[in-house]
Amino acid sequence: MLPNTGKLAGCTLFITGASRGIGKAIALKAAKDGANIVIAAKTAEPHRTLPGTIYTAAKEIEAAGGKALPCIVNVREEEQIINAVEKAVKTFGGIDILVNNASAISLSGTLETETKKANLMMDVNVRGTYLTSKICLPHLRKSKNAHILNLSPPLNLNPVWFKNHCAYTISKYGMSMCVLGMAEEFRGEVAVNALWPKTAIYTAAMNMLGGSGVEKQCRKTDILADAAYCILTKPKSFTGNFVIDEALLREEGIKDFDVYAIAPGHPLLPDFFLDAEPDVITMKLEQHGASQAFKEEKKSSQPKHEGLDGAKVDLESASAKPLSPVAETFRVIQGAISEEFVKAIQGVFQFELSGDDGGTWYIDLKTKGGSTGCGKPPVKADVVMSMSSADFVKMFTVLIPLDCNCVVLHRHTLGDMQVFFLYKGCMLSATCSQKTVKC
């Protein structure tokens, strides 16, 4: 995990929704530096089903080495935000960092979304983020290294992320649009960035949506805490970015991501808005008893740009990019897999890739239906290959099903074609000058 550097010692962080989950994890990470944490959240009394209150979180923060100020704040109530900010400034002398973490979710279609639920999401996610930022900004502008960090996704305009939960997507993208606008408006004074996870994160909300057992496909909140810490310790010139947690931590030198997994080695569930196939997300959640609200989210069509991995977001860009070459290659391979293919080959191939978009990927041609993806394969690999991402893309450029039930993946080499056969679990190679191969 990312080590603490002490850079947040004495800094004051105002964190919404910090009584549990991701908000509390970010608070505890900063507390290890000796930071002051304003816990701006609603839960003052123990909840019937949800763990933690602002007071239990305060005890944990102080035990970790920080100073805590628990404040009862419903971000739908402007007066409560104003009172908490004033109390924070009076107690700690100012505010250096704002983390807009509080969020509401209802995964329902337009006709199924009750007005009160739509109002809740708009009020908490968009209006709450905007108001809290507005109220904190006069104090943030006085800080030497001020930051606003919104827990919101890159602005992926693929219609598939709108059609099944339009209100929720609008509300989360509203948070992201605050990043776009405020980053430019306060450039040079306050850094404004967004952070989003590459995979599902195990929180109380995920537990309710995904059902029992979904945690095995999730990462801990620690990965977002580490990524947030990395952003918040950067200079304020780092602004206007939509950051994906794993991509940033890889750039920081983190290589072992199993430490963040609930069940190390288990395949992970991709998060929303990153062009992983919604059908795959839904199917995996339903396998673990997804809630009825989520089961109603049947994804009936494929996105225009399908992918097996979250697209890596350029930290200097305010918009999501197309699929990476590696992810696109696996997308093509996935589309060519057939049941006959799987029956004939019966092999699982694991790829350890280095460089851009590196990591562990797999092609499963043994399990029923076959699959490809990012992470370790669902069953033990028969073959493990290590190479650079660039070499992988060069090598696996075309996938051609032949009558002989083998997969041919080829690349051009000085006019000839270097052919790789995945045949009954073995990889063979040959050089030929024709695109039609007999075997």
Short mmCIF file of C-alpha atoms in Angstrom, two decimals:
data_model
loop_
_atom_site.label_atom_id
_atom_site.label_comp_id
_atom_site.label_asym_id
_atom_site.label_seq_id
_atom_site.Cartn_x
_atom_site.Cartn_y
_atom_site.Cartn_z
CA MET A 1 0.00 0.00 0.00
CA LEU A 2 0.99 3.63 -0.43
CA PRO A 3 3.05 4.79 2.57
CA ASN A 4 2.22 7.97 4.47
CA THR A 5 4.67 10.84 4.05
CA GLY A 6 3.46 13.24 6.74
CA LYS A 7 2.55 15.89 4.15
CA LEU A 8 -0.96 16.29 5.56
CA ALA A 9 0.19 16.95 9.12
CA GLY A 10 -1.74 19.91 10.50
CA CYS A 11 -3.97 20.18 7.41
CA THR A 12 -7.72 20.40 7.89
CA LEU A 13 -9.90 18.13 5.76
CA PHE A 14 -13.66 18.65 5.51
CA ILE A 15 -15.07 15.27 4.39
CA THR A 16 -18.75 14.69 3.67
CA GLY A 17 -20.13 11.23 4.41
CA ALA A 18 -17.12 10.39 6.57
CA SER A 19 -18.88 8.33 9.23
CA ARG A 20 -18.32 5.10 7.27
CA GLY A 21 -17.07 3.59 4.02
CA ILE A 22 -14.87 5.46 1.57
CA GLY A 23 -15.13 8.79 3.37
CA LYS A 24 -13.95 7.29 6.65
CA ALA A 25 -11.12 5.42 4.93
CA ILE A 26 -9.82 8.69 3.42
CA ALA A 27 -10.13 10.33 6.85
CA LEU A 28 -8.15 7.57 8.57
CA LYS A 29 -5.39 7.73 5.96
CA ALA A 30 -5.00 11.48 6.50
CA ALA A 31 -5.23 11.04 10.28
CA LYS A 32 -2.06 8.93 10.22
CA ASP A 33 -0.22 12.09 9.15
CA GLY A 34 -1.71 14.02 12.05
CA ALA A 35 -4.39 15.84 10.04
CA ASN A 36 -7.50 17.54 11.38
CA ILE A 37 -10.67 15.86 10.13
CA VAL A 38 -14.13 17.42 10.01
CA ILE A 39 -16.59 14.51 9.86
CA ALA A 40 -19.55 16.05 8.05
CA ALA A 41 -22.19 13.34 8.00
CA LYS A 42 -25.81 12.67 9.01
CA THR A 43 -25.47 9.68 11.32
CA ALA A 44 -25.34 10.80 14.94
CA GLU A 45 -27.25 7.85 16.40
CA PRO A 46 -26.52 4.17 15.55
CA HIS A 47 -28.31 3.13 12.38
CA ARG A 48 -30.51 0.04 12.30
CA THR A 49 -28.45 -1.65 9.58
CA LEU A 50 -25.49 0.61 8.70
CA PRO A 51 -22.36 0.62 10.88
CA GLY A 52 -20.81 3.70 12.46
CA THR A 53 -21.71 7.23 13.53
CA ILE A 54 -19.85 10.53 13.35
CA TYR A 55 -18.77 9.91 16.95
CA THR A 56 -17.43 6.38 16.47
CA ALA A 57 -15.57 7.63 13.39
CA ALA A 58 -14.10 10.47 15.49
CA LYS A 59 -12.72 7.97 17.98
CA GLU A 60 -11.06 5.95 15.21
CA ILE A 61 -9.56 9.08 13.66
CA GLU A 62 -8.08 10.22 16.96
CA ALA A 63 -6.75 6.71 17.63
CA ALA A 64 -5.01 6.86 14.23
CA GLY A 65 -3.20 10.09 15.20
CA GLY A 66 -5.49 12.83 13.92
CA LYS A 67 -7.83 15.38 15.46
CA ALA A 68 -11.54 14.96 14.83
CA LEU A 69 -14.49 17.33 14.75
CA PRO A 70 -17.79 15.44 14.32
CA CYS A 71 -20.53 17.62 12.79
CA ILE A 72 -24.08 16.61 11.99
CA VAL A 73 -24.43 17.55 8.34
CA ASN A 74 -27.07 16.65 5.79
CA VAL A 75 -25.66 18.17 2.59
CA ARG A 76 -29.24 18.83 1.44
CA GLU A 77 -29.44 21.45 4.19
CA GLU A 78 -27.44 24.59 3.38
CA GLU A 79 -27.59 25.92 6.93
CA GLN A 80 -26.04 22.72 8.33
CA ILE A 81 -23.15 23.00 5.87
CA ILE A 82 -22.58 26.67 6.80
CA ASN A 83 -22.61 25.88 10.52
CA ALA A 84 -20.15 22.99 10.13
CA VAL A 85 -17.76 25.09 8.03
CA GLU A 86 -17.86 27.92 10.55
CA LYS A 87 -17.23 25.47 13.38
CA ALA A 88 -14.31 23.93 11.48
CA VAL A 89 -12.70 27.32 10.85
CA LYS A 90 -13.18 28.33 14.49
CA THR A 91 -11.73 25.02 15.76
CA PHE A 92 -8.83 24.50 13.35
CA GLY A 93 -8.23 27.98 11.91
CA GLY A 94 -9.24 27.21 8.34
CA ILE A 95 -9.94 24.52 5.76
CA ASP A 96 -7.29 23.14 3.40
CA ILE A 97 -9.07 20.25 1.71
CA LEU A 98 -12.66 19.41 0.84
CA VAL A 99 -13.63 15.83 -0.06
CA ASN A 100 -17.12 15.60 -1.57
CA ASN A 101 -17.83 11.95 -0.82
CA ALA A 102 -21.50 11.95 0.26
CA SER A 103 -23.65 10.31 -2.39
CA ALA A 104 -27.06 8.73 -2.98
CA ILE A 105 -27.85 5.93 -5.42
CA SER A 106 -30.96 4.41 -6.97
CA LEU A 107 -30.35 2.12 -9.94
CA SER A 108 -33.73 2.41 -11.59
CA GLY A 109 -35.11 3.42 -14.97
CA THR A 110 -36.86 6.69 -15.66
CA LEU A 111 -40.40 5.37 -15.19
CA GLU A 112 -39.45 3.37 -12.11
CA THR A 113 -37.64 6.22 -10.31
CA GLU A 114 -39.90 7.89 -7.80
CA THR A 115 -39.71 11.68 -7.73
CA LYS A 116 -38.45 11.65 -4.15
CA LYS A 117 -35.58 9.36 -5.15
CA ALA A 118 -34.67 11.55 -8.10
CA ASN A 119 -34.76 14.59 -5.81
CA LEU A 120 -32.56 12.81 -3.27
CA MET A 121 -29.87 11.98 -5.83
CA MET A 122 -29.90 15.45 -7.36
CA ASP A 123 -29.89 17.13 -3.94
CA VAL A 124 -27.10 15.04 -2.42
CA ASN A 125 -24.88 14.36 -5.41
CA VAL A 126 -25.11 17.55 -7.47
CA ARG A 127 -26.54 20.29 -5.26
CA GLY A 128 -24.78 19.02 -2.13
CA THR A 129 -21.40 18.89 -3.88
CA TYR A 130 -21.91 22.32 -5.44
CA LEU A 131 -23.08 23.98 -2.21
CA THR A 132 -20.41 22.45 0.02
CA SER A 133 -17.74 23.51 -2.47
CA LYS A 134 -19.16 27.03 -2.68
CA ILE A 135 -19.29 27.43 1.10
CA CYS A 136 -15.77 26.04 1.64
CA LEU A 137 -14.10 27.93 -1.23
CA PRO A 138 -13.56 31.28 0.53
CA HIS A 139 -11.56 29.41 3.18
CA LEU A 140 -9.85 27.07 0.72
CA ARG A 141 -8.53 30.06 -1.25
CA LYS A 142 -6.58 31.10 1.84
CA SER A 143 -4.76 27.74 2.04
CA LYS A 144 -1.27 27.30 0.59
CA ASN A 145 -2.17 24.02 -1.11
CA ALA A 146 -5.95 23.83 -1.33
CA HIS A 147 -7.76 20.87 -2.87
CA ILE A 148 -11.30 19.81 -3.68
CA LEU A 149 -11.71 16.12 -4.45
CA ASN A 150 -15.03 14.74 -5.73
CA LEU A 151 -15.76 11.01 -5.69
CA SER A 152 -17.22 10.96 -9.18
CA PRO A 153 -16.56 9.27 -12.53
CA PRO A 154 -14.99 10.43 -15.79
CA LEU A 155 -17.58 11.88 -18.16
CA ASN A 156 -18.19 8.85 -20.34
CA LEU A 157 -21.01 9.77 -22.74
CA ASN A 158 -21.63 6.21 -23.94
CA PRO A 159 -25.48 6.03 -23.91
CA VAL A 160 -25.42 2.62 -22.22
CA TRP A 161 -24.57 4.34 -18.91
CA PHE A 162 -27.68 6.52 -19.18
CA LYS A 163 -30.40 4.22 -20.45
CA ASN A 164 -30.83 2.05 -17.35
CA HIS A 165 -30.38 4.58 -14.53
CA CYS A 166 -30.64 7.98 -16.14
CA ALA A 167 -31.25 9.97 -12.94
CA TYR A 168 -28.33 8.41 -11.08
CA THR A 169 -25.95 8.98 -13.98
CA ILE A 170 -27.02 12.60 -14.36
CA SER A 171 -26.43 13.16 -10.65
CA LYS A 172 -22.95 11.60 -10.63
CA TYR A 173 -21.95 13.38 -13.82
CA GLY A 174 -23.16 16.60 -12.18
CA MET A 175 -20.45 16.09 -9.57
CA SER A 176 -17.94 15.57 -12.38
CA MET A 177 -19.10 18.72 -14.15
CA CYS A 178 -18.36 20.63 -10.95
CA VAL A 179 -14.78 19.43 -11.39
CA LEU A 180 -14.66 20.69 -14.98
CA GLY A 181 -16.02 24.10 -14.11
CA MET A 182 -14.35 24.79 -10.77
CA ALA A 183 -10.95 23.51 -11.88
CA GLU A 184 -10.88 26.25 -14.53
CA GLU A 185 -12.58 28.88 -12.41
CA PHE A 186 -10.12 28.52 -9.53
CA ARG A 187 -7.01 27.40 -11.45
CA GLY A 188 -3.91 28.56 -9.60
CA GLU A 189 -5.82 28.93 -6.33
CA VAL A 190 -7.54 25.60 -5.62
CA ALA A 191 -6.92 22.21 -7.21
CA VAL A 192 -10.16 20.44 -8.18
CA ASN A 193 -10.08 16.79 -9.22
CA ALA A 194 -12.27 13.68 -9.41
CA LEU A 195 -11.44 10.17 -8.22
CA TRP A 196 -13.19 6.96 -9.28
CA PRO A 197 -12.42 3.26 -8.66
CA LYS A 198 -11.52 0.86 -11.44
CA THR A 199 -13.30 -1.99 -9.64
CA ALA A 200 -16.21 -2.34 -7.27
CA ILE A 201 -15.42 -1.25 -3.70
CA TYR A 202 -16.92 -3.16 -0.80
CA THR A 203 -19.11 -0.78 1.18
CA ALA A 204 -22.50 -0.99 2.86
CA ALA A 205 -24.10 0.24 -0.39
CA MET A 206 -22.42 -2.48 -2.44
CA ASN A 207 -23.48 -5.07 0.10
CA MET A 208 -27.11 -4.02 -0.29
CA LEU A 209 -26.97 -3.83 -4.10
CA GLY A 210 -24.86 -6.89 -4.78
CA GLY A 211 -26.09 -9.30 -2.16
CA SER A 212 -24.25 -11.87 -0.07
CA GLY A 213 -20.90 -13.01 -1.45
CA VAL A 214 -20.32 -10.04 -3.76
CA GLU A 215 -17.50 -8.86 -1.51
CA LYS A 216 -15.16 -11.45 -3.03
CA GLN A 217 -15.30 -9.49 -6.28
CA CYS A 218 -14.55 -6.17 -4.60
CA ARG A 219 -11.57 -4.24 -3.34
CA LYS A 220 -11.26 -2.60 0.06
CA THR A 221 -11.82 1.10 0.60
CA ASP A 222 -8.07 1.33 1.27
CA ILE A 223 -7.29 1.63 -2.45
CA LEU A 224 -9.37 4.80 -2.76
CA ALA A 225 -7.88 6.14 0.46
CA ASP A 226 -4.37 5.66 -0.95
CA ALA A 227 -5.30 7.22 -4.29
CA ALA A 228 -6.98 10.17 -2.56
CA TYR A 229 -3.91 10.68 -0.36
CA CYS A 230 -1.72 10.72 -3.46
CA ILE A 231 -3.88 13.40 -5.11
CA LEU A 232 -4.24 15.55 -2.00
CA THR A 233 -0.47 15.65 -1.42
CA LYS A 234 0.22 16.88 -4.95
CA PRO A 235 0.70 20.61 -5.69
CA LYS A 236 -2.40 22.60 -6.61
CA SER A 237 -1.16 22.77 -10.20
CA PHE A 238 -2.48 19.19 -10.46
CA THR A 239 -6.04 20.11 -11.28
CA GLY A 240 -8.93 19.27 -13.62
CA ASN A 241 -8.11 15.56 -13.66
CA PHE A 242 -10.41 12.53 -13.67
CA VAL A 243 -8.32 9.94 -11.90
CA ILE A 244 -8.84 6.18 -11.82
CA ASP A 245 -7.43 4.73 -8.58
CA GLU A 246 -5.41 1.83 -9.98
CA ALA A 247 -3.95 3.84 -12.87
CA LEU A 248 -2.68 6.52 -10.49
CA LEU A 249 -1.24 4.05 -7.98
CA ARG A 250 0.58 2.18 -10.75
CA GLU A 251 2.21 5.46 -11.71
CA GLU A 252 3.22 5.84 -8.07
CA GLY A 253 5.00 2.49 -8.18
CA ILE A 254 2.40 0.22 -6.59
CA LYS A 255 2.61 -3.23 -8.18
CA ASP A 256 0.84 -5.58 -5.77
CA PHE A 257 -2.89 -4.88 -5.94
CA ASP A 258 -3.84 -8.10 -4.19
CA VAL A 259 -3.30 -6.24 -0.90
CA TYR A 260 -6.39 -4.21 -1.72
CA ALA A 261 -8.58 -7.19 -2.58
CA ILE A 262 -11.15 -8.64 -0.20
CA ALA A 263 -10.33 -12.07 -1.67
CA PRO A 264 -6.83 -11.92 -3.23
CA GLY A 265 -6.66 -13.69 -6.58
CA HIS A 266 -10.43 -13.67 -7.12
CA PRO A 267 -11.69 -12.01 -10.34
CA LEU A 268 -12.86 -8.44 -9.70
CA LEU A 269 -16.08 -6.71 -10.66
CA PRO A 270 -15.47 -3.62 -12.83
CA ASP A 271 -17.09 -0.40 -11.67
CA PHE A 272 -19.67 1.62 -13.56
CA PHE A 273 -18.89 4.25 -16.21
CA LEU A 274 -15.61 2.71 -17.40
CA ASP A 275 -16.92 0.82 -20.45
CA ALA A 276 -16.80 -2.62 -18.89
CA GLU A 277 -19.80 -4.47 -20.29
CA PRO A 278 -22.89 -3.73 -18.14
CA ASP A 279 -24.19 -7.23 -18.88
CA VAL A 280 -21.12 -8.69 -17.18
CA ILE A 281 -21.53 -6.48 -14.12
CA THR A 282 -25.20 -7.38 -13.77
CA MET A 283 -24.60 -11.10 -14.25
CA LYS A 284 -21.89 -11.21 -11.60
CA LEU A 285 -24.00 -9.31 -9.10
CA GLU A 286 -27.00 -11.54 -9.70
CA GLN A 287 -24.87 -14.61 -9.10
CA HIS A 288 -24.45 -13.35 -5.55
CA GLY A 289 -28.08 -12.50 -4.88
CA ALA A 290 -28.27 -8.92 -6.13
CA SER A 291 -31.06 -6.83 -4.68
CA GLN A 292 -34.35 -6.55 -6.54
CA ALA A 293 -33.53 -2.95 -7.46
CA PHE A 294 -30.46 -4.13 -9.26
CA LYS A 295 -32.15 -7.14 -10.86
CA GLU A 296 -34.52 -4.73 -12.54
CA GLU A 297 -31.47 -3.28 -14.24
CA LYS A 298 -31.33 -5.94 -16.97
CA LYS A 299 -28.87 -4.68 -19.54
CA SER A 300 -30.36 -5.79 -22.84
CA SER A 301 -27.94 -4.24 -25.34
CA GLN A 302 -24.20 -3.93 -25.78
CA PRO A 303 -22.38 -0.59 -25.66
CA LYS A 304 -21.03 0.80 -28.90
CA HIS A 305 -17.53 0.56 -27.54
CA GLU A 306 -17.37 -2.63 -25.51
CA GLY A 307 -14.43 -3.35 -23.25
CA LEU A 308 -13.20 -5.78 -20.68
CA ASP A 309 -11.19 -3.26 -18.73
CA GLY A 310 -11.70 0.27 -17.51
CA ALA A 311 -10.20 2.64 -20.05
CA LYS A 312 -7.16 4.37 -18.58
CA VAL A 313 -7.92 8.06 -18.20
CA ASP A 314 -5.29 10.58 -19.24
CA LEU A 315 -4.67 12.62 -16.11
CA GLU A 316 -4.27 15.76 -18.22
CA SER A 317 -7.64 15.32 -19.95
CA ALA A 318 -11.10 16.13 -18.70
CA SER A 319 -12.80 13.48 -20.79
CA ALA A 320 -12.68 9.70 -20.94
CA LYS A 321 -10.57 8.18 -23.71
CA PRO A 322 -11.30 5.26 -26.03
CA LEU A 323 -10.34 1.75 -25.00
CA SER A 324 -6.64 1.09 -24.61
CA PRO A 325 -4.97 -1.11 -27.25
CA VAL A 326 -4.72 -3.97 -24.74
CA ALA A 327 -8.40 -3.74 -23.73
CA GLU A 328 -9.46 -3.45 -27.36
CA THR A 329 -7.46 -6.56 -28.26
CA PHE A 330 -9.18 -8.58 -25.55
CA ARG A 331 -12.54 -7.19 -26.68
CA VAL A 332 -11.91 -8.55 -30.18
CA ILE A 333 -10.80 -11.91 -28.83
CA GLN A 334 -13.91 -12.13 -26.64
CA GLY A 335 -16.12 -11.51 -29.65
CA ALA A 336 -14.55 -14.39 -31.60
CA ILE A 337 -14.85 -17.04 -28.90
CA SER A 338 -17.46 -19.73 -29.54
CA GLU A 339 -18.65 -22.78 -27.64
CA GLU A 340 -17.03 -25.02 -30.26
CA PHE A 341 -13.78 -23.15 -29.77
CA VAL A 342 -13.83 -23.78 -26.05
CA LYS A 343 -14.67 -27.48 -26.40
CA ALA A 344 -11.81 -28.00 -28.85
CA ILE A 345 -9.07 -26.02 -27.12
CA GLN A 346 -9.67 -26.59 -23.39
CA GLY A 347 -6.90 -24.26 -22.28
CA VAL A 348 -6.58 -21.24 -19.99
CA PHE A 349 -3.96 -18.61 -20.84
CA GLN A 350 -2.70 -15.97 -18.43
CA PHE A 351 -0.75 -12.92 -19.59
CA GLU A 352 1.51 -10.88 -17.31
CA LEU A 353 1.90 -7.60 -19.17
CA SER A 354 4.33 -4.81 -18.36
CA GLY A 355 4.31 -1.18 -19.49
CA ASP A 356 1.22 0.86 -20.34
CA ASP A 357 -2.00 -0.86 -19.27
CA GLY A 358 0.08 -3.64 -17.78
CA GLY A 359 -1.13 -6.16 -15.29
CA THR A 360 -2.68 -9.60 -15.35
CA TRP A 361 -5.07 -10.59 -18.16
CA TYR A 362 -6.46 -13.93 -19.30
CA ILE A 363 -8.15 -15.91 -22.05
CA ASP A 364 -10.26 -18.75 -20.66
CA LEU A 365 -10.94 -21.33 -23.37
CA LYS A 366 -11.80 -24.09 -20.92
CA THR A 367 -14.77 -22.89 -18.84
CA LYS A 368 -18.19 -23.13 -20.50
CA GLY A 369 -18.76 -20.25 -22.87
CA GLY A 370 -15.18 -19.02 -22.60
CA SER A 371 -14.16 -15.57 -21.43
CA THR A 372 -11.42 -12.98 -21.39
CA GLY A 373 -10.70 -10.29 -18.88
CA CYS A 374 -8.47 -8.26 -16.64
CA GLY A 375 -7.18 -10.04 -13.53
CA LYS A 376 -6.49 -13.65 -12.81
CA PRO A 377 -8.56 -16.27 -14.67
CA PRO A 378 -11.51 -17.92 -12.89
CA VAL A 379 -9.63 -21.27 -12.97
CA LYS A 380 -5.94 -22.09 -12.82
CA ALA A 381 -4.04 -21.13 -15.95
CA ASP A 382 -2.49 -23.84 -18.12
CA VAL A 383 -0.04 -21.38 -19.67
CA VAL A 384 1.39 -18.16 -18.22
CA MET A 385 3.14 -15.76 -20.60
CA SER A 386 5.04 -12.59 -19.67
CA MET A 387 5.61 -9.79 -22.16
CA SER A 388 5.27 -6.04 -22.63
CA SER A 389 1.87 -4.57 -23.48
CA ALA A 390 3.31 -3.30 -26.76
CA ASP A 391 4.52 -6.76 -27.79
CA PHE A 392 1.17 -8.26 -26.79
CA VAL A 393 -0.73 -5.87 -29.03
CA LYS A 394 1.67 -6.49 -31.92
CA MET A 395 1.41 -10.23 -31.53
CA PHE A 396 -2.31 -10.62 -30.95
CA THR A 397 -3.61 -8.47 -33.75
CA VAL A 398 -6.13 -10.76 -35.42
CA LEU A 399 -8.09 -13.69 -34.11
CA ILE A 400 -9.29 -16.10 -36.86
CA PRO A 401 -11.39 -19.19 -36.16
CA LEU A 402 -10.41 -22.02 -38.54
CA ASP A 403 -12.12 -25.26 -39.43
CA CYS A 404 -9.40 -27.14 -37.56
CA ASN A 405 -10.64 -25.70 -34.23
CA CYS A 406 -7.57 -23.73 -33.35
CA VAL A 407 -7.12 -20.06 -32.71
CA VAL A 408 -4.71 -18.27 -34.98
CA LEU A 409 -3.23 -15.02 -33.73
CA HIS A 410 -0.72 -13.50 -36.07
CA ARG A 411 1.52 -10.55 -36.74
CA HIS A 412 3.35 -9.54 -39.88
CA THR A 413 7.11 -10.00 -39.78
CA LEU A 414 9.15 -8.73 -42.74
CA GLY A 415 6.42 -9.60 -45.22
CA ASP A 416 5.73 -13.04 -43.79
CA MET A 417 3.28 -13.89 -41.08
CA GLN A 418 4.31 -15.19 -37.68
CA VAL A 419 1.44 -17.44 -36.64
CA PHE A 420 0.64 -18.52 -33.10
CA PHE A 421 -1.67 -21.49 -32.56
CA LEU A 422 -3.55 -22.06 -29.34
CA TYR A 423 -4.35 -25.72 -29.82
CA LYS A 424 -5.56 -28.03 -27.06
CA GLY A 425 -3.87 -25.94 -24.40
CA CYS A 426 -0.56 -25.57 -26.23
CA MET A 427 0.93 -22.60 -28.01
CA LEU A 428 2.73 -23.43 -31.26
CA SER A 429 4.23 -21.05 -33.78
CA ALA A 430 5.10 -21.13 -37.44
CA THR A 431 6.00 -18.72 -40.21
CA CYS A 432 4.16 -18.64 -43.48
CA SER A 433 3.49 -16.21 -46.33
CA GLN A 434 -0.24 -16.80 -46.66
CA LYS A 435 -3.10 -15.70 -44.45
CA THR A 436 -4.83 -19.04 -44.94
CA VAL A 437 -3.24 -21.66 -42.76
CA LYS A 438 -3.87 -25.39 -43.09
CA CYS A 439 -3.27 -27.68 -40.13
#
